[in-house]
mmCIF file of C-alpha atoms in Angstrom:
data_model
loop_
_atom_site.group_PDB
_atom_site.id
_atom_site.type_symbol
_atom_site.label_atom_id
_atom_site.label_comp_id
_atom_site.label_asym_id
_atom_site.label_seq_id
_atom_site.Cartn_x
_atom_site.Cartn_y
_atom_site.Cartn_z
ATOM 1 C CA MET A 107 62.965 73.389 137.054
ATOM 2 C CA GLY A 108 66.240 73.277 135.146
ATOM 3 C CA TYR A 109 64.485 71.941 132.039
ATOM 4 C CA TYR A 110 61.775 74.586 132.353
ATOM 5 C CA ALA A 111 64.355 77.364 132.726
ATOM 6 C CA ASN A 112 66.242 76.058 129.671
ATOM 7 C CA MET A 113 63.132 76.004 127.501
ATOM 8 C CA LEU A 114 62.099 79.426 128.756
ATOM 9 C CA GLY A 115 65.532 80.791 127.940
ATOM 10 C CA ASN A 116 65.363 79.343 124.420
ATOM 11 C CA GLU A 117 62.114 81.161 123.694
ATOM 12 C CA MET A 118 63.684 84.503 124.643
ATOM 13 C CA PHE A 119 65.831 84.569 121.475
ATOM 14 C CA LEU A 120 64.910 84.423 117.816
ATOM 15 C CA ASP A 121 67.575 81.871 116.864
ATOM 16 C CA SER A 122 66.581 79.304 119.507
ATOM 17 C CA SER A 123 62.802 79.822 119.634
ATOM 18 C CA SER A 124 60.703 76.810 118.734
ATOM 19 C CA LEU A 125 57.205 78.172 119.352
ATOM 20 C CA ARG A 126 55.592 80.093 116.504
ATOM 21 C CA GLU A 127 54.219 82.697 118.919
ATOM 22 C CA SER A 128 57.757 83.415 120.152
ATOM 23 C CA VAL A 129 59.200 83.725 116.651
ATOM 24 C CA VAL A 130 56.386 86.052 115.581
ATOM 25 C CA SER A 131 56.914 88.191 118.681
ATOM 26 C CA HIS A 132 60.647 88.544 118.063
ATOM 27 C CA ALA A 133 60.059 89.317 114.384
ATOM 28 C CA LYS A 134 57.745 92.176 115.314
ATOM 29 C CA HIS A 135 60.684 94.003 116.897
ATOM 30 C CA LEU A 136 62.278 93.992 113.438
ATOM 31 C CA ASN A 137 59.034 95.180 111.814
ATOM 32 C CA VAL A 138 58.696 91.824 110.065
ATOM 33 C CA HIS A 139 55.231 90.297 109.832
ATOM 34 C CA PRO A 140 54.691 86.690 108.696
ATOM 35 C CA THR A 141 52.812 86.354 105.441
ATOM 36 C CA SER A 142 49.411 84.720 105.684
ATOM 37 C CA ARG A 143 47.882 82.158 103.397
ATOM 38 C CA LYS A 144 47.280 83.434 99.903
ATOM 39 C CA ALA A 145 44.117 82.508 98.043
ATOM 40 C CA SER A 146 44.466 81.319 94.455
ATOM 41 C CA ARG A 147 42.706 83.464 91.881
ATOM 42 C CA ALA A 148 41.236 82.671 88.492
ATOM 43 C CA LYS A 149 39.537 84.710 85.779
ATOM 44 C CA LEU A 150 36.402 83.894 83.821
ATOM 45 C CA ASN A 151 34.734 85.083 80.629
ATOM 46 C CA ILE A 152 30.921 85.036 80.646
ATOM 47 C CA ASN A 153 28.492 85.873 77.834
ATOM 48 C CA PHE A 154 24.868 86.396 78.894
ATOM 49 C CA THR A 155 21.636 86.050 76.952
ATOM 50 C CA PRO A 156 18.937 87.428 79.268
ATOM 51 C CA PRO A 157 15.308 86.799 78.251
ATOM 52 C CA GLU A 158 14.552 90.521 78.107
ATOM 53 C CA ASN A 159 16.710 93.491 77.173
ATOM 54 C CA PRO A 160 17.797 95.201 80.426
ATOM 55 C CA ILE A 161 20.103 98.213 80.488
ATOM 56 C CA SER A 162 22.653 96.246 82.486
ATOM 57 C CA LEU A 163 23.284 93.099 84.483
ATOM 58 C CA ILE A 164 24.905 92.843 87.901
ATOM 59 C CA ILE A 165 27.109 89.993 89.091
ATOM 60 C CA GLY A 166 26.817 90.280 92.841
ATOM 61 C CA LYS A 167 29.563 89.999 95.404
ATOM 62 C CA ASN A 168 29.859 86.463 96.811
ATOM 63 C CA THR A 169 28.675 84.795 93.616
ATOM 64 C CA ASN A 170 30.008 81.261 93.984
ATOM 65 C CA PHE A 171 31.683 78.919 91.533
ATOM 66 C CA GLU A 172 33.025 75.416 91.991
ATOM 67 C CA SER A 173 35.918 73.426 90.591
ATOM 68 C CA SER A 174 37.361 69.977 91.260
ATOM 69 C CA ILE A 175 41.080 69.243 91.614
ATOM 70 C CA ASP A 176 42.094 65.571 91.902
ATOM 71 C CA GLY A 177 38.582 64.716 93.044
ATOM 72 C CA VAL A 178 38.465 67.437 95.718
ATOM 73 C CA ALA A 179 35.871 70.195 95.339
ATOM 74 C CA TYR A 180 36.943 73.798 95.886
ATOM 75 C CA ASN A 181 34.779 76.894 96.158
ATOM 76 C CA TYR A 182 35.608 80.160 94.404
ATOM 77 C CA THR A 183 33.810 83.441 94.924
ATOM 78 C CA THR A 184 33.642 87.001 93.667
ATOM 79 C CA ASN A 185 34.626 89.583 96.271
ATOM 80 C CA LYS A 186 33.120 92.623 94.584
ATOM 81 C CA THR A 187 30.063 93.586 92.563
ATOM 82 C CA THR A 188 30.507 93.797 88.783
ATOM 83 C CA LEU A 189 28.238 95.869 86.525
ATOM 84 C CA ILE A 190 27.790 94.620 82.955
ATOM 85 C CA PRO A 191 26.245 97.294 80.704
ATOM 86 C CA ARG A 192 24.400 96.392 77.528
ATOM 87 C CA SER A 193 26.713 96.895 74.566
ATOM 88 C CA SER A 194 25.851 98.859 71.444
ATOM 89 C CA THR A 195 25.101 95.559 69.709
ATOM 90 C CA GLY A 196 22.762 94.439 72.489
ATOM 91 C CA THR A 197 25.100 91.854 74.029
ATOM 92 C CA TYR A 198 26.166 91.333 77.627
ATOM 93 C CA SER A 199 29.621 90.014 78.378
ATOM 94 C CA VAL A 200 32.359 90.227 80.992
ATOM 95 C CA THR A 201 36.009 89.389 80.357
ATOM 96 C CA GLY A 202 38.477 88.522 83.110
ATOM 97 C CA LEU A 203 36.009 88.307 85.997
ATOM 98 C CA GLU A 204 38.207 87.526 89.016
ATOM 99 C CA ILE A 205 37.166 84.758 91.381
ATOM 100 C CA ILE A 206 38.994 83.881 94.603
ATOM 101 C CA GLU A 207 39.300 80.428 96.160
ATOM 102 C CA GLY A 208 37.669 80.271 99.562
ATOM 103 C CA LYS A 209 34.644 81.428 101.464
ATOM 104 C CA ILE A 210 33.689 84.926 102.588
ATOM 105 C CA LEU A 211 33.055 85.110 106.335
ATOM 106 C CA THR A 212 32.265 87.975 108.685
ATOM 107 C CA LYS A 213 32.781 88.745 112.357
ATOM 108 C CA SER A 214 31.359 91.659 114.323
ATOM 109 C CA TYR A 215 32.150 93.172 117.713
ATOM 110 C CA SER A 216 30.400 95.788 119.819
ATOM 111 C CA VAL A 217 32.936 98.126 121.384
ATOM 112 C CA VAL A 218 32.822 98.283 125.183
ATOM 113 C CA GLY A 219 34.699 101.430 126.142
ATOM 114 C CA ALA A 220 35.044 100.435 129.800
ATOM 115 C CA ASP A 221 36.712 97.128 128.915
ATOM 116 C CA ASP A 222 40.451 97.744 128.523
ATOM 117 C CA THR A 223 41.031 94.056 127.757
ATOM 118 C CA GLN A 224 38.636 93.790 124.804
ATOM 119 C CA ARG A 225 40.241 92.227 121.750
ATOM 120 C CA PHE A 226 39.148 91.991 118.113
ATOM 121 C CA VAL A 227 40.378 88.578 117.005
ATOM 122 C CA ILE A 228 39.456 86.926 113.709
ATOM 123 C CA PRO A 229 38.388 83.433 114.821
ATOM 124 C CA ASN A 230 39.910 81.536 111.876
ATOM 125 C CA PRO A 231 43.650 81.232 111.151
ATOM 126 C CA ASN A 232 43.326 80.131 107.512
ATOM 127 C CA ILE A 233 42.660 83.543 106.015
ATOM 128 C CA ASP A 234 44.165 85.649 103.264
ATOM 129 C CA VAL A 235 44.838 88.944 105.040
ATOM 130 C CA SER A 236 44.765 90.843 101.734
ATOM 131 C CA THR A 237 41.003 90.173 101.600
ATOM 132 C CA ILE A 238 40.254 91.743 104.995
ATOM 133 C CA THR A 239 37.907 94.723 105.068
ATOM 134 C CA VAL A 240 37.089 96.588 108.279
ATOM 135 C CA ASN A 241 34.062 98.840 108.674
ATOM 136 C CA VAL A 242 32.921 100.596 111.823
ATOM 137 C CA GLN A 243 29.318 101.628 112.442
ATOM 138 C CA LYS A 244 28.708 104.465 114.884
ATOM 139 C CA SER A 245 26.163 102.609 117.020
ATOM 140 C CA THR A 246 23.068 100.446 116.940
ATOM 141 C CA THR A 247 20.963 103.613 116.611
ATOM 142 C CA ASP A 248 23.216 105.414 114.103
ATOM 143 C CA SER A 249 23.780 103.455 110.892
ATOM 144 C CA GLU A 250 26.566 105.653 109.521
ATOM 145 C CA VAL A 251 29.476 103.393 108.558
ATOM 146 C CA PHE A 252 33.156 104.256 108.013
ATOM 147 C CA THR A 253 35.749 102.138 106.242
ATOM 148 C CA PHE A 254 39.108 101.740 107.989
ATOM 149 C CA SER A 255 42.270 101.160 105.937
ATOM 150 C CA ASN A 256 45.246 98.942 106.730
ATOM 151 C CA GLY A 257 47.691 100.932 108.865
ATOM 152 C CA ASN A 258 50.386 98.273 108.401
ATOM 153 C CA ALA A 259 50.625 99.275 104.739
ATOM 154 C CA VAL A 260 51.677 102.893 105.379
ATOM 155 C CA ASP A 261 54.473 104.712 107.197
ATOM 156 C CA VAL A 262 53.301 104.893 110.810
ATOM 157 C CA THR A 263 54.920 108.302 111.253
ATOM 158 C CA THR A 264 52.432 109.749 108.749
ATOM 159 C CA ILE A 265 49.336 108.472 110.577
ATOM 160 C CA LYS A 266 47.449 111.233 112.382
ATOM 161 C CA GLY A 267 45.139 110.818 115.350
ATOM 162 C CA THR A 268 42.090 111.345 113.142
ATOM 163 C CA ASP A 269 43.012 108.765 110.487
ATOM 164 C CA ARG A 270 40.717 105.759 110.259
ATOM 165 C CA VAL A 271 43.200 102.887 110.238
ATOM 166 C CA TYR A 272 43.519 99.466 111.791
ATOM 167 C CA PHE A 273 46.605 97.405 112.567
ATOM 168 C CA LEU A 274 46.932 93.670 112.043
ATOM 169 C CA GLN A 275 49.114 91.211 113.919
ATOM 170 C CA GLU A 276 49.348 87.441 114.195
ATOM 171 C CA VAL A 277 48.554 86.149 117.683
ATOM 172 C CA GLU A 278 48.150 82.788 119.380
ATOM 173 C CA GLY A 279 47.049 79.811 117.300
ATOM 174 C CA GLY A 280 48.018 81.492 114.032
ATOM 175 C CA LYS A 281 44.951 83.750 114.248
ATOM 176 C CA TYR A 282 44.958 87.455 113.543
ATOM 177 C CA GLU A 283 44.051 90.327 115.830
ATOM 178 C CA ILE A 284 42.919 93.745 114.689
ATOM 179 C CA THR A 285 43.783 96.757 116.810
ATOM 180 C CA PHE A 286 42.822 100.390 116.410
ATOM 181 C CA GLY A 287 44.412 103.725 117.158
ATOM 182 C CA ASP A 288 44.671 105.476 120.516
ATOM 183 C CA GLY A 289 43.831 108.980 119.308
ATOM 184 C CA ALA A 290 47.498 109.890 118.861
ATOM 185 C CA VAL A 291 48.287 107.343 116.141
ATOM 186 C CA GLY A 292 45.019 106.490 114.419
ATOM 187 C CA ARG A 293 41.448 107.268 115.392
ATOM 188 C CA GLN A 294 40.294 105.714 118.659
ATOM 189 C CA LEU A 295 37.068 103.732 118.746
ATOM 190 C CA SER A 296 34.176 104.966 120.869
ATOM 191 C CA ASP A 297 31.928 103.101 123.258
ATOM 192 C CA GLY A 298 29.030 101.571 121.337
ATOM 193 C CA ASN A 299 30.799 101.426 117.976
ATOM 194 C CA ILE A 300 30.202 98.226 116.021
ATOM 195 C CA VAL A 301 33.190 96.685 114.234
ATOM 196 C CA PHE A 302 32.482 94.590 111.129
ATOM 197 C CA ILE A 303 35.328 92.424 109.825
ATOM 198 C CA GLU A 304 35.038 90.598 106.498
ATOM 199 C CA TYR A 305 37.636 88.148 105.201
ATOM 200 C CA ILE A 306 38.138 85.057 103.034
ATOM 201 C CA VAL A 307 39.072 81.675 104.472
ATOM 202 C CA THR A 308 41.147 79.792 101.918
ATOM 203 C CA ASN A 309 42.896 76.479 101.283
ATOM 204 C CA GLY A 310 46.072 78.202 100.076
ATOM 205 C CA THR A 311 48.023 76.067 97.607
ATOM 206 C CA GLY A 312 45.178 73.539 97.422
ATOM 207 C CA GLY A 313 43.172 75.791 95.115
ATOM 208 C CA ASN A 314 45.889 76.195 92.478
ATOM 209 C CA PHE A 315 45.572 74.859 88.926
ATOM 210 C CA ALA A 316 41.768 74.701 88.777
ATOM 211 C CA SER A 317 40.839 75.250 85.137
ATOM 212 C CA THR A 318 37.167 74.330 84.773
ATOM 213 C CA PHE A 319 34.478 76.123 86.728
ATOM 214 C CA THR A 320 30.718 75.855 87.168
ATOM 215 C CA ALA A 321 28.467 78.297 88.944
ATOM 216 C CA VAL A 322 26.787 77.360 92.214
ATOM 217 C CA GLY A 323 23.330 78.842 91.765
ATOM 218 C CA SER A 324 22.527 81.726 89.451
ATOM 219 C CA VAL A 325 24.881 84.325 88.003
ATOM 220 C CA ALA A 326 23.493 87.849 87.617
ATOM 221 C CA GLN A 327 20.133 86.253 88.523
ATOM 222 C CA LEU A 328 20.293 84.116 85.385
ATOM 223 C CA SER A 329 20.330 80.344 85.085
ATOM 224 C CA SER A 330 23.056 78.316 83.375
ATOM 225 C CA SER A 331 20.975 78.110 80.173
ATOM 226 C CA GLN A 332 21.174 81.902 79.850
ATOM 227 C CA TYR A 333 24.938 82.308 79.796
ATOM 228 C CA THR A 334 28.117 80.620 78.566
ATOM 229 C CA LEU A 335 31.123 80.441 80.862
ATOM 230 C CA THR A 336 34.736 79.886 79.821
ATOM 231 C CA THR A 337 38.030 80.116 81.677
ATOM 232 C CA ASN A 338 40.187 83.137 80.916
ATOM 233 C CA GLU A 339 42.988 82.222 83.374
ATOM 234 C CA SER A 340 43.360 79.082 85.479
ATOM 235 C CA ALA A 341 43.700 79.429 89.247
ATOM 236 C CA THR A 342 47.181 80.421 90.437
ATOM 237 C CA GLY A 343 48.842 82.330 93.256
ATOM 238 C CA GLY A 344 47.678 80.199 96.196
ATOM 239 C CA ALA A 345 50.249 79.864 98.973
ATOM 240 C CA ASP A 346 50.477 78.599 102.538
ATOM 241 C CA ALA A 347 51.289 80.761 105.538
ATOM 242 C CA GLN A 348 54.958 81.518 106.095
ATOM 243 C CA GLY A 349 56.695 78.855 108.167
ATOM 244 C CA ILE A 350 58.822 79.351 111.269
ATOM 245 C CA GLU A 351 62.201 78.743 109.599
ATOM 246 C CA SER A 352 61.368 81.098 106.749
ATOM 247 C CA LEU A 353 60.256 83.787 109.215
ATOM 248 C CA LYS A 354 63.463 83.388 111.251
ATOM 249 C CA PHE A 355 65.527 83.799 108.090
#
C-alpha cells in the first residue's frame, strides 16, 4: 500500500509523473498539447500525354505513389483533388504536386443523444493531426453534410454556440479523441448525426529523404506510358510524436 501510494502521489505532479497519460493531463492545464507525428511531404512534377485531347485532367485525392528507403517501401498519397487544364499549347502538366507519406483512413460514428458516455476516438495513434478532417451529416435520411473546423486553433473565447468546431485531445494509448461543443461553446451535435473523421496514418521520420517515386496504379486515369514523373522536392518534414521529457519541458 505504501508503494502504491507513492506511485499515485508521483503521478499527481508534472515533475514526477512517469505515465504519458499523466503528463498529458497536467500539460492540458497549461494549455499545452503534445505534438503528434508529422508526415513527410514531397513534391512531384508530372507531364501527361493523354491519347485524346480533353479540356482537363484530374488527379484524384488518394492517388498513391511508392518509394523505397534503405530497402523499406513507403506509401505516399495525395490528400486533395488537383485539376490540370489543357494549356494554350495543348500540353498537360502539374508542377509541385504535394504527396504525403502514409495512408488515408476514415472512421465514422452515429451520434446517440441519450448516451452521455459516447466518445469519438480515432482508433490509431500514429496519425498526423494536421491531416484530420471532420464532417457531420445530419442523419441517415438527410445527406446534408457540414464541415467542422479545428477549435484548438482559435481563441476559445471567440467561439459562439453556433460555430461548427471540434476539439482534439490526446487520450489513453497515445490515441486522439474528438469532442464537440455543448451549445454554449461550439455547436452541439444532435441525435442521429453521423460523424465522419478522415486522417492520415504515417511513419513519421521513416518517410524522410525519399527521392524517387513511382505511381501505384493510374494517375489521372492514365497509365505510366502516358506521363513522365520527376521529383520536384524530396520527402522532408517527417517527425515522431513529442516525447514525455520534451512535453514536461
